[in-house]
């Protein structure tokens, strides 16, 4: 009997060793719950990114000290705005973009115009530049770069020195 137990124990040990080795090298499929937890997080909408960009601009409620409000927008990048304003009005334009890439903001009044490149970032910073109207209106158009995704906010105001 003692001679029969040894071969059986050896066979059982070999079986356990091979089963354990196979379990170590056999890849297993991920659990459905694990795959769901590794799903990409939902990206914010352009409007949400526009709100983030707007936070980098002068607060419209505090414009008494910083200038008179003229025009603003908070939206996705593909936007345009137009406002009627007297020719020869000096303006300050603040623009910020939240997201990735860059935006070209084109400001026109009559035949006069300027283009400004605004970088999009996770924590946007406002870019401020001056512009003087040449006609009775002002128009702002935004064009995104090919790899740009984000939200744009801009604020047009008369400088505090121009209060009348």
PDB file of N, CA and C in Angstrom, residues 49-152:
ATOM      1  N   UNK A  49     -17.165  74.545 -22.208  1.00  0.00           N
ATOM      2  CA  UNK A  49     -15.827  75.113 -22.374  1.00  0.00           C
ATOM      3  C   UNK A  49     -15.899  76.625 -22.573  1.00  0.00           C
ATOM      4  N   UNK A  50     -16.946  77.096 -23.236  1.00  0.00           N
ATOM      5  CA  UNK A  50     -17.154  78.532 -23.394  1.00  0.00           C
ATOM      6  C   UNK A  50     -17.351  79.215 -22.055  1.00  0.00           C
ATOM      7  N   UNK A  51     -18.070  78.560 -21.148  1.00  0.00           N
ATOM      8  CA  UNK A  51     -18.258  79.101 -19.804  1.00  0.00           C
ATOM      9  C   UNK A  51     -16.938  79.174 -19.045  1.00  0.00           C
ATOM     10  N   UNK A  52     -16.075  78.167 -19.234  1.00  0.00           N
ATOM     11  CA  UNK A  52     -14.746  78.180 -18.611  1.00  0.00           C
ATOM     12  C   UNK A  52     -13.936  79.350 -19.166  1.00  0.00           C
ATOM     13  N   UNK A  53     -14.009  79.557 -20.473  1.00  0.00           N
ATOM     14  CA  UNK A  53     -13.288  80.671 -21.102  1.00  0.00           C
ATOM     15  C   UNK A  53     -13.816  82.011 -20.591  1.00  0.00           C
ATOM     16  N   UNK A  54     -15.116  82.125 -20.410  1.00  0.00           N
ATOM     17  CA  UNK A  54     -15.718  83.382 -19.942  1.00  0.00           C
ATOM     18  C   UNK A  54     -15.218  83.769 -18.559  1.00  0.00           C
ATOM     19  N   UNK A  55     -14.875  82.788 -17.747  1.00  0.00           N
ATOM     20  CA  UNK A  55     -14.371  83.080 -16.401  1.00  0.00           C
ATOM     21  C   UNK A  55     -13.028  83.809 -16.448  1.00  0.00           C
ATOM     22  N   UNK A  56     -12.317  83.750 -17.580  1.00  0.00           N
ATOM     23  CA  UNK A  56     -11.026  84.429 -17.719  1.00  0.00           C
ATOM     24  C   UNK A  56     -11.183  85.894 -18.123  1.00  0.00           C
ATOM     25  N   UNK A  57     -12.398  86.317 -18.447  1.00  0.00           N
ATOM     26  CA  UNK A  57     -12.639  87.683 -18.908  1.00  0.00           C
ATOM     27  C   UNK A  57     -13.057  88.586 -17.754  1.00  0.00           C
ATOM     28  N   UNK A  58     -13.051  89.900 -18.018  1.00  0.00           N
ATOM     29  CA  UNK A  58     -13.532  90.868 -17.044  1.00  0.00           C
ATOM     30  C   UNK A  58     -14.997  90.583 -16.762  1.00  0.00           C
ATOM     31  N   UNK A  59     -15.377  90.604 -15.499  1.00  0.00           N
ATOM     32  CA  UNK A  59     -16.767  90.379 -15.117  1.00  0.00           C
ATOM     33  C   UNK A  59     -17.611  91.554 -15.613  1.00  0.00           C
ATOM     34  N   UNK A  60     -18.657  91.281 -16.370  1.00  0.00           N
ATOM     35  CA  UNK A  60     -19.492  92.341 -16.926  1.00  0.00           C
ATOM     36  C   UNK A  60     -20.105  93.221 -15.848  1.00  0.00           C
ATOM     37  N   UNK A  61     -20.327  92.685 -14.659  1.00  0.00           N
ATOM     38  CA  UNK A  61     -20.908  93.469 -13.570  1.00  0.00           C
ATOM     39  C   UNK A  61     -19.930  94.512 -13.033  1.00  0.00           C
ATOM     40  N   UNK A  62     -18.633  94.361 -13.307  1.00  0.00           N
ATOM     41  CA  UNK A  62     -17.638  95.309 -12.795  1.00  0.00           C
ATOM     42  C   UNK A  62     -17.117  96.247 -13.873  1.00  0.00           C
ATOM     43  N   UNK A  63     -17.813  96.353 -14.986  1.00  0.00           N
ATOM     44  CA  UNK A  63     -17.324  97.167 -16.096  1.00  0.00           C
ATOM     45  C   UNK A  63     -17.356  98.668 -15.824  1.00  0.00           C
ATOM     46  N   UNK A  64     -18.007  99.134 -14.783  1.00  0.00           N
ATOM     47  CA  UNK A  64     -18.024 100.568 -14.499  1.00  0.00           C
ATOM     48  C   UNK A  64     -16.610 101.121 -14.396  1.00  0.00           C
ATOM     49  N   UNK A  65     -15.692 100.389 -13.762  1.00  0.00           N
ATOM     50  CA  UNK A  65     -14.323 100.845 -13.613  1.00  0.00           C
ATOM     51  C   UNK A  65     -13.440 100.473 -14.790  1.00  0.00           C
ATOM     52  N   UNK A  66     -13.819  99.447 -15.557  1.00  0.00           N
ATOM     53  CA  UNK A  66     -12.967  98.939 -16.637  1.00  0.00           C
ATOM     54  C   UNK A  66     -13.441  99.352 -18.024  1.00  0.00           C
ATOM     55  N   UNK A  67     -14.598  99.968 -18.134  1.00  0.00           N
ATOM     56  CA  UNK A  67     -15.098 100.385 -19.437  1.00  0.00           C
ATOM     57  C   UNK A  67     -16.562 100.074 -19.611  1.00  0.00           C
ATOM     58  N   UNK A  68     -17.144 100.529 -20.696  1.00  0.00           N
ATOM     59  CA  UNK A  68     -18.559 100.351 -20.973  1.00  0.00           C
ATOM     60  C   UNK A  68     -18.768  99.131 -21.867  1.00  0.00           C
ATOM     61  N   UNK A  69     -19.699  98.280 -21.494  1.00  0.00           N
ATOM     62  CA  UNK A  69     -20.006  97.058 -22.232  1.00  0.00           C
ATOM     63  C   UNK A  69     -20.531  97.387 -23.624  1.00  0.00           C
ATOM     64  N   UNK A  70     -20.071  96.641 -24.622  1.00  0.00           N
ATOM     65  CA  UNK A  70     -20.551  96.798 -25.994  1.00  0.00           C
ATOM     66  C   UNK A  70     -21.148  95.486 -26.507  1.00  0.00           C
ATOM     67  N   UNK A  71     -20.393  94.387 -26.397  1.00  0.00           N
ATOM     68  CA  UNK A  71     -20.803  93.123 -27.012  1.00  0.00           C
ATOM     69  C   UNK A  71     -20.058  91.980 -26.341  1.00  0.00           C
ATOM     70  N   UNK A  72     -20.705  90.829 -26.178  1.00  0.00           N
ATOM     71  CA  UNK A  72     -20.001  89.646 -25.666  1.00  0.00           C
ATOM     72  C   UNK A  72     -20.676  88.391 -26.178  1.00  0.00           C
ATOM     73  N   UNK A  73     -19.938  87.289 -26.096  1.00  0.00           N
ATOM     74  CA  UNK A  73     -20.494  85.980 -26.427  1.00  0.00           C
ATOM     75  C   UNK A  73     -19.755  84.914 -25.644  1.00  0.00           C
ATOM     76  N   UNK A  74     -20.446  83.864 -25.350  1.00  0.00           N
ATOM     77  CA  UNK A  74     -19.867  82.671 -24.744  1.00  0.00           C
ATOM     78  C   UNK A  74     -20.505  81.502 -25.468  1.00  0.00           C
ATOM     79  N   UNK A  75     -19.687  80.781 -26.238  1.00  0.00           N
ATOM     80  CA  UNK A  75     -20.279  79.742 -27.069  1.00  0.00           C
ATOM     81  C   UNK A  75     -19.194  78.815 -27.574  1.00  0.00           C
ATOM     82  N   UNK A  76     -19.574  77.963 -28.490  1.00  0.00           N
ATOM     83  CA  UNK A  76     -18.599  77.148 -29.186  1.00  0.00           C
ATOM     84  C   UNK A  76     -17.757  78.063 -30.071  1.00  0.00           C
ATOM     85  N   UNK A  77     -16.751  77.539 -30.665  1.00  0.00           N
ATOM     86  CA  UNK A  77     -15.826  78.368 -31.431  1.00  0.00           C
ATOM     87  C   UNK A  77     -16.444  78.899 -32.722  1.00  0.00           C
ATOM     88  N   UNK A  78     -17.247  78.121 -33.397  1.00  0.00           N
ATOM     89  CA  UNK A  78     -17.808  78.560 -34.670  1.00  0.00           C
ATOM     90  C   UNK A  78     -18.966  79.523 -34.429  1.00  0.00           C
ATOM     91  N   UNK A  79     -18.620  80.757 -34.106  1.00  0.00           N
ATOM     92  CA  UNK A  79     -19.656  81.736 -33.818  1.00  0.00           C
ATOM     93  C   UNK A  79     -19.294  83.068 -34.461  1.00  0.00           C
ATOM     94  N   UNK A  80     -20.305  83.903 -34.613  1.00  0.00           N
ATOM     95  CA  UNK A  80     -20.100  85.244 -35.135  1.00  0.00           C
ATOM     96  C   UNK A  80     -21.049  86.175 -34.403  1.00  0.00           C
ATOM     97  N   UNK A  81     -20.630  87.422 -34.221  1.00  0.00           N
ATOM     98  CA  UNK A  81     -21.478  88.403 -33.560  1.00  0.00           C
ATOM     99  C   UNK A  81     -21.319  89.731 -34.277  1.00  0.00           C
ATOM    100  N   UNK A  82     -22.362  90.528 -34.204  1.00  0.00           N
ATOM    101  CA  UNK A  82     -22.354  91.820 -34.870  1.00  0.00           C
ATOM    102  C   UNK A  82     -23.081  92.812 -33.971  1.00  0.00           C
ATOM    103  N   UNK A  83     -22.573  94.044 -33.938  1.00  0.00           N
ATOM    104  CA  UNK A  83     -23.198  95.072 -33.126  1.00  0.00           C
ATOM    105  C   UNK A  83     -23.088  96.413 -33.841  1.00  0.00           C
ATOM    106  N   UNK A  84     -24.092  97.246 -33.668  1.00  0.00           N
ATOM    107  CA  UNK A  84     -24.075  98.602 -34.222  1.00  0.00           C
ATOM    108  C   UNK A  84     -23.379  99.503 -33.209  1.00  0.00           C
ATOM    109  N   UNK A  85     -22.460 100.336 -33.714  1.00  0.00           N
ATOM    110  CA  UNK A  85     -21.707 101.253 -32.860  1.00  0.00           C
ATOM    111  C   UNK A  85     -21.184 102.389 -33.734  1.00  0.00           C
ATOM    112  N   UNK A  86     -21.002 103.539 -33.163  1.00  0.00           N
ATOM    113  CA  UNK A  86     -20.563 104.705 -33.933  1.00  0.00           C
ATOM    114  C   UNK A  86     -19.156 104.509 -34.485  1.00  0.00           C
ATOM    115  N   UNK A  87     -18.933 105.042 -35.697  1.00  0.00           N
ATOM    116  CA  UNK A  87     -17.597 104.987 -36.307  1.00  0.00           C
ATOM    117  C   UNK A  87     -16.620 105.810 -35.463  1.00  0.00           C
ATOM    118  N   UNK A  88     -15.369 105.369 -35.411  1.00  0.00           N
ATOM    119  CA  UNK A  88     -14.331 106.068 -34.664  1.00  0.00           C
ATOM    120  C   UNK A  88     -14.326 105.753 -33.172  1.00  0.00           C
ATOM    121  N   UNK A  89     -15.080 104.742 -32.741  1.00  0.00           N
ATOM    122  CA  UNK A  89     -15.135 104.380 -31.322  1.00  0.00           C
ATOM    123  C   UNK A  89     -13.964 103.476 -30.974  1.00  0.00           C
ATOM    124  N   UNK A  90     -13.113 103.895 -30.028  1.00  0.00           N
ATOM    125  CA  UNK A  90     -12.043 102.998 -29.582  1.00  0.00           C
ATOM    126  C   UNK A  90     -12.628 101.905 -28.690  1.00  0.00           C
ATOM    127  N   UNK A  91     -12.150 100.693 -28.888  1.00  0.00           N
ATOM    128  CA  UNK A  91     -12.656  99.543 -28.136  1.00  0.00           C
ATOM    129  C   UNK A  91     -11.506  98.710 -27.592  1.00  0.00           C
ATOM    130  N   UNK A  92     -11.782  97.986 -26.546  1.00  0.00           N
ATOM    131  CA  UNK A  92     -10.892  96.935 -26.053  1.00  0.00           C
ATOM    132  C   UNK A  92     -11.630  95.622 -26.233  1.00  0.00           C
ATOM    133  N   UNK A  93     -10.934  94.646 -26.781  1.00  0.00           N
ATOM    134  CA  UNK A  93     -11.532  93.332 -27.003  1.00  0.00           C
ATOM    135  C   UNK A  93     -10.748  92.321 -26.200  1.00  0.00           C
ATOM    136  N   UNK A  94     -11.454  91.573 -25.355  1.00  0.00           N
ATOM    137  CA  UNK A  94     -10.858  90.489 -24.571  1.00  0.00           C
ATOM    138  C   UNK A  94     -11.375  89.183 -25.152  1.00  0.00           C
ATOM    139  N   UNK A  95     -10.492  88.221 -25.325  1.00  0.00           N
ATOM    140  CA  UNK A  95     -10.902  86.907 -25.841  1.00  0.00           C
ATOM    141  C   UNK A  95     -10.164  85.822 -25.077  1.00  0.00           C
ATOM    142  N   UNK A  96     -10.856  84.717 -24.821  1.00  0.00           N
ATOM    143  CA  UNK A  96     -10.254  83.557 -24.165  1.00  0.00           C
ATOM    144  C   UNK A  96     -10.869  82.303 -24.752  1.00  0.00           C
ATOM    145  N   UNK A  97     -10.061  81.247 -24.830  1.00  0.00           N
ATOM    146  CA  UNK A  97     -10.524  79.978 -25.386  1.00  0.00           C
ATOM    147  C   UNK A  97     -10.139  78.845 -24.440  1.00  0.00           C
ATOM    148  N   UNK A  98     -11.097  78.007 -24.103  1.00  0.00           N
ATOM    149  CA  UNK A  98     -10.847  76.831 -23.266  1.00  0.00           C
ATOM    150  C   UNK A  98     -10.914  75.600 -24.162  1.00  0.00           C
ATOM    151  N   UNK A  99      -9.946  74.707 -24.018  1.00  0.00           N
ATOM    152  CA  UNK A  99      -9.930  73.483 -24.813  1.00  0.00           C
ATOM    153  C   UNK A  99      -8.547  73.205 -25.347  1.00  0.00           C
ATOM    154  N   UNK A 100      -8.468  72.820 -26.632  1.00  0.00           N
ATOM    155  CA  UNK A 100      -7.198  72.467 -27.279  1.00  0.00           C
ATOM    156  C   UNK A 100      -7.107  73.154 -28.626  1.00  0.00           C
ATOM    157  N   UNK A 101      -5.900  73.576 -28.990  1.00  0.00           N
ATOM    158  CA  UNK A 101      -5.672  74.176 -30.304  1.00  0.00           C
ATOM    159  C   UNK A 101      -5.628  75.682 -30.223  1.00  0.00           C
ATOM    160  N   UNK A 102      -6.116  76.348 -31.283  1.00  0.00           N
ATOM    161  CA  UNK A 102      -6.146  77.810 -31.304  1.00  0.00           C
ATOM    162  C   UNK A 102      -7.286  78.289 -32.195  1.00  0.00           C
ATOM    163  N   UNK A 103      -7.627  79.557 -32.007  1.00  0.00           N
ATOM    164  CA  UNK A 103      -8.714  80.192 -32.734  1.00  0.00           C
ATOM    165  C   UNK A 103      -8.188  81.494 -33.326  1.00  0.00           C
ATOM    166  N   UNK A 104      -8.594  81.808 -34.546  1.00  0.00           N
ATOM    167  CA  UNK A 104      -8.298  83.104 -35.125  1.00  0.00           C
ATOM    168  C   UNK A 104      -9.564  83.945 -35.013  1.00  0.00           C
ATOM    169  N   UNK A 105      -9.476  85.026 -34.242  1.00  0.00           N
ATOM    170  CA  UNK A 105     -10.601  85.935 -34.046  1.00  0.00           C
ATOM    171  C   UNK A 105     -10.407  87.110 -35.004  1.00  0.00           C
ATOM    172  N   UNK A 106     -11.363  87.303 -35.903  1.00  0.00           N
ATOM    173  CA  UNK A 106     -11.296  88.382 -36.880  1.00  0.00           C
ATOM    174  C   UNK A 106     -12.302  89.449 -36.493  1.00  0.00           C
ATOM    175  N   UNK A 107     -11.820  90.677 -36.309  1.00  0.00           N
ATOM    176  CA  UNK A 107     -12.655  91.817 -35.951  1.00  0.00           C
ATOM    177  C   UNK A 107     -12.668  92.753 -37.154  1.00  0.00           C
ATOM    178  N   UNK A 108     -13.871  93.112 -37.618  1.00  0.00           N
ATOM    179  CA  UNK A 108     -13.966  94.021 -38.756  1.00  0.00           C
ATOM    180  C   UNK A 108     -14.968  95.131 -38.464  1.00  0.00           C
ATOM    181  N   UNK A 109     -14.685  96.285 -39.052  1.00  0.00           N
ATOM    182  CA  UNK A 109     -15.588  97.428 -39.006  1.00  0.00           C
ATOM    183  C   UNK A 109     -15.363  98.186 -40.305  1.00  0.00           C
ATOM    184  N   UNK A 110     -16.340  98.148 -41.180  1.00  0.00           N
ATOM    185  CA  UNK A 110     -16.158  98.734 -42.507  1.00  0.00           C
ATOM    186  C   UNK A 110     -15.076  97.975 -43.245  1.00  0.00           C
ATOM    187  N   UNK A 111     -14.096  98.717 -43.775  1.00  0.00           N
ATOM    188  CA  UNK A 111     -12.985  98.075 -44.478  1.00  0.00           C
ATOM    189  C   UNK A 111     -11.794  97.828 -43.569  1.00  0.00           C
ATOM    190  N   UNK A 112     -11.912  98.204 -42.324  1.00  0.00           N
ATOM    191  CA  UNK A 112     -10.827  98.012 -41.366  1.00  0.00           C
ATOM    192  C   UNK A 112     -11.023  96.677 -40.638  1.00  0.00           C
ATOM    193  N   UNK A 113      -9.931  96.009 -40.372  1.00  0.00           N
ATOM    194  CA  UNK A 113     -10.031  94.740 -39.669  1.00  0.00           C
ATOM    195  C   UNK A 113      -8.712  94.325 -39.060  1.00  0.00           C
ATOM    196  N   UNK A 114      -8.789  93.395 -38.146  1.00  0.00           N
ATOM    197  CA  UNK A 114      -7.598  92.822 -37.524  1.00  0.00           C
ATOM    198  C   UNK A 114      -7.876  91.366 -37.194  1.00  0.00           C
ATOM    199  N   UNK A 115      -6.812  90.584 -37.194  1.00  0.00           N
ATOM    200  CA  UNK A 115      -6.901  89.161 -36.815  1.00  0.00           C
ATOM    201  C   UNK A 115      -6.008  88.939 -35.611  1.00  0.00           C
ATOM    202  N   UNK A 116      -6.522  88.190 -34.669  1.00  0.00           N
ATOM    203  CA  UNK A 116      -5.752  87.857 -33.467  1.00  0.00           C
ATOM    204  C   UNK A 116      -5.831  86.353 -33.247  1.00  0.00           C
ATOM    205  N   UNK A 117      -4.692  85.750 -32.980  1.00  0.00           N
ATOM    206  CA  UNK A 117      -4.621  84.319 -32.670  1.00  0.00           C
ATOM    207  C   UNK A 117      -4.826  84.161 -31.167  1.00  0.00           C
ATOM    208  N   UNK A 118      -5.764  83.316 -30.770  1.00  0.00           N
ATOM    209  CA  UNK A 118      -6.050  83.057 -29.358  1.00  0.00           C
ATOM    210  C   UNK A 118      -5.810  81.574 -29.105  1.00  0.00           C
ATOM    211  N   UNK A 119      -4.889  81.272 -28.199  1.00  0.00           N
ATOM    212  CA  UNK A 119      -4.582  79.873 -27.864  1.00  0.00           C
ATOM    213  C   UNK A 119      -5.648  79.322 -26.925  1.00  0.00           C
ATOM    214  N   UNK A 120      -6.041  78.085 -27.154  1.00  0.00           N
ATOM    215  CA  UNK A 120      -6.992  77.398 -26.276  1.00  0.00           C
ATOM    216  C   UNK A 120      -6.197  76.611 -25.242  1.00  0.00           C
ATOM    217  N   UNK A 121      -6.658  76.609 -23.998  1.00  0.00           N
ATOM    218  CA  UNK A 121      -5.948  75.929 -22.922  1.00  0.00           C
ATOM    219  C   UNK A 121      -6.938  75.414 -21.888  1.00  0.00           C
ATOM    220  N   UNK A 122      -6.461  74.488 -21.048  1.00  0.00           N
ATOM    221  CA  UNK A 122      -7.300  73.979 -19.963  1.00  0.00           C
ATOM    222  C   UNK A 122      -7.658  75.097 -18.994  1.00  0.00           C
ATOM    223  N   UNK A 123      -6.688  75.969 -18.733  1.00  0.00           N
ATOM    224  CA  UNK A 123      -6.908  77.142 -17.876  1.00  0.00           C
ATOM    225  C   UNK A 123      -6.665  78.377 -18.738  1.00  0.00           C
ATOM    226  N   UNK A 124      -7.717  78.847 -19.419  1.00  0.00           N
ATOM    227  CA  UNK A 124      -7.534  79.932 -20.379  1.00  0.00           C
ATOM    228  C   UNK A 124      -7.160  81.254 -19.723  1.00  0.00           C
ATOM    229  N   UNK A 125      -6.400  82.045 -20.496  1.00  0.00           N
ATOM    230  CA  UNK A 125      -6.044  83.401 -20.082  1.00  0.00           C
ATOM    231  C   UNK A 125      -6.565  84.358 -21.147  1.00  0.00           C
ATOM    232  N   UNK A 126      -7.099  85.473 -20.703  1.00  0.00           N
ATOM    233  CA  UNK A 126      -7.657  86.444 -21.641  1.00  0.00           C
ATOM    234  C   UNK A 126      -6.552  87.140 -22.419  1.00  0.00           C
ATOM    235  N   UNK A 127      -6.787  87.333 -23.696  1.00  0.00           N
ATOM    236  CA  UNK A 127      -5.907  88.122 -24.554  1.00  0.00           C
ATOM    237  C   UNK A 127      -6.679  89.407 -24.849  1.00  0.00           C
ATOM    238  N   UNK A 128      -6.077  90.560 -24.564  1.00  0.00           N
ATOM    239  CA  UNK A 128      -6.737  91.848 -24.752  1.00  0.00           C
ATOM    240  C   UNK A 128      -6.015  92.633 -25.840  1.00  0.00           C
ATOM    241  N   UNK A 129      -6.798  93.225 -26.753  1.00  0.00           N
ATOM    242  CA  UNK A 129      -6.210  94.064 -27.796  1.00  0.00           C
ATOM    243  C   UNK A 129      -7.164  95.206 -28.121  1.00  0.00           C
ATOM    244  N   UNK A 130      -6.600  96.287 -28.656  1.00  0.00           N
ATOM    245  CA  UNK A 130      -7.370  97.486 -28.977  1.00  0.00           C
ATOM    246  C   UNK A 130      -7.827  97.444 -30.432  1.00  0.00           C
ATOM    247  N   UNK A 131      -8.960  98.095 -30.689  1.00  0.00           N
ATOM    248  CA  UNK A 131      -9.495  98.200 -32.039  1.00  0.00           C
ATOM    249  C   UNK A 131     -10.349  99.460 -32.097  1.00  0.00           C
ATOM    250  N   UNK A 132     -10.273 100.204 -33.194  1.00  0.00           N
ATOM    251  CA  UNK A 132     -11.106 101.389 -33.391  1.00  0.00           C
ATOM    252  C   UNK A 132     -12.016 101.149 -34.587  1.00  0.00           C
ATOM    253  N   UNK A 133     -13.311 101.384 -34.382  1.00  0.00           N
ATOM    254  CA  UNK A 133     -14.280 101.146 -35.454  1.00  0.00           C
ATOM    255  C   UNK A 133     -14.081 102.164 -36.577  1.00  0.00           C
ATOM    256  N   UNK A 134     -14.381 101.743 -37.804  1.00  0.00           N
ATOM    257  CA  UNK A 134     -14.274 102.622 -38.974  1.00  0.00           C
ATOM    258  C   UNK A 134     -15.634 102.833 -39.630  1.00  0.00           C
ATOM    259  N   UNK A 135     -16.610 102.072 -39.219  1.00  0.00           N
ATOM    260  CA  UNK A 135     -17.956 102.184 -39.778  1.00  0.00           C
ATOM    261  C   UNK A 135     -18.947 102.148 -38.611  1.00  0.00           C
ATOM    262  N   UNK A 136     -20.233 102.101 -38.930  1.00  0.00           N
ATOM    263  CA  UNK A 136     -21.262 102.116 -37.896  1.00  0.00           C
ATOM    264  C   UNK A 136     -21.569 100.757 -37.299  1.00  0.00           C
ATOM    265  N   UNK A 137     -20.661  99.804 -37.490  1.00  0.00           N
ATOM    266  CA  UNK A 137     -20.886  98.470 -36.916  1.00  0.00           C
ATOM    267  C   UNK A 137     -19.543  97.792 -36.680  1.00  0.00           C
ATOM    268  N   UNK A 138     -19.594  96.741 -35.894  1.00  0.00           N
ATOM    269  CA  UNK A 138     -18.420  95.904 -35.643  1.00  0.00           C
ATOM    270  C   UNK A 138     -18.867  94.454 -35.769  1.00  0.00           C
ATOM    271  N   UNK A 139     -18.000  93.617 -36.316  1.00  0.00           N
ATOM    272  CA  UNK A 139     -18.295  92.202 -36.504  1.00  0.00           C
ATOM    273  C   UNK A 139     -17.120  91.379 -36.001  1.00  0.00           C
ATOM    274  N   UNK A 140     -17.412  90.305 -35.298  1.00  0.00           N
ATOM    275  CA  UNK A 140     -16.384  89.390 -34.809  1.00  0.00           C
ATOM    276  C   UNK A 140     -16.697  87.992 -35.323  1.00  0.00           C
ATOM    277  N   UNK A 141     -15.702  87.361 -35.939  1.00  0.00           N
ATOM    278  CA  UNK A 141     -15.840  85.995 -36.462  1.00  0.00           C
ATOM    279  C   UNK A 141     -14.698  85.154 -35.920  1.00  0.00           C
ATOM    280  N   UNK A 142     -14.996  83.916 -35.580  1.00  0.00           N
ATOM    281  CA  UNK A 142     -13.981  83.003 -35.048  1.00  0.00           C
ATOM    282  C   UNK A 142     -13.806  81.826 -35.997  1.00  0.00           C
ATOM    283  N   UNK A 143     -12.557  81.506 -36.293  1.00  0.00           N
ATOM    284  CA  UNK A 143     -12.224  80.343 -37.120  1.00  0.00           C
ATOM    285  C   UNK A 143     -11.295  79.446 -36.331  1.00  0.00           C
ATOM    286  N   UNK A 144     -11.649  78.187 -36.231  1.00  0.00           N
ATOM    287  CA  UNK A 144     -10.843  77.226 -35.482  1.00  0.00           C
ATOM    288  C   UNK A 144      -9.781  76.604 -36.358  1.00  0.00           C
ATOM    289  N   UNK A 145      -8.669  76.217 -35.711  1.00  0.00           N
ATOM    290  CA  UNK A 145      -7.643  75.437 -36.390  1.00  0.00           C
ATOM    291  C   UNK A 145      -8.172  74.030 -36.640  1.00  0.00           C
ATOM    292  N   UNK A 146      -7.470  73.267 -37.454  1.00  0.00           N
ATOM    293  CA  UNK A 146      -7.954  71.930 -37.815  1.00  0.00           C
ATOM    294  C   UNK A 146      -8.039  70.987 -36.621  1.00  0.00           C
ATOM    295  N   UNK A 147      -7.141  71.127 -35.649  1.00  0.00           N
ATOM    296  CA  UNK A 147      -7.138  70.235 -34.488  1.00  0.00           C
ATOM    297  C   UNK A 147      -7.726  70.910 -33.250  1.00  0.00           C
ATOM    298  N   UNK A 148      -8.514  71.964 -33.435  1.00  0.00           N
ATOM    299  CA  UNK A 148      -9.044  72.726 -32.307  1.00  0.00           C
ATOM    300  C   UNK A 148     -10.380  72.182 -31.854  1.00  0.00           C
ATOM    301  N   UNK A 149     -10.513  72.090 -30.546  1.00  0.00           N
ATOM    302  CA  UNK A 149     -11.770  71.709 -29.909  1.00  0.00           C
ATOM    303  C   UNK A 149     -11.893  72.573 -28.671  1.00  0.00           C
ATOM    304  N   UNK A 150     -12.982  73.300 -28.556  1.00  0.00           N
ATOM    305  CA  UNK A 150     -13.097  74.141 -27.370  1.00  0.00           C
ATOM    306  C   UNK A 150     -14.273  75.072 -27.402  1.00  0.00           C
ATOM    307  N   UNK A 151     -14.232  75.999 -26.463  1.00  0.00           N
ATOM    308  CA  UNK A 151     -15.263  77.020 -26.331  1.00  0.00           C
ATOM    309  C   UNK A 151     -14.597  78.379 -26.274  1.00  0.00           C
ATOM    310  N   UNK A 152     -15.230  79.364 -26.867  1.00  0.00           N
ATOM    311  CA  UNK A 152     -14.677  80.703 -26.974  1.00  0.00           C
ATOM    312  C   UNK A 152     -15.568  81.695 -26.243  1.00  0.00           C
TER     313      UNK A 152
END
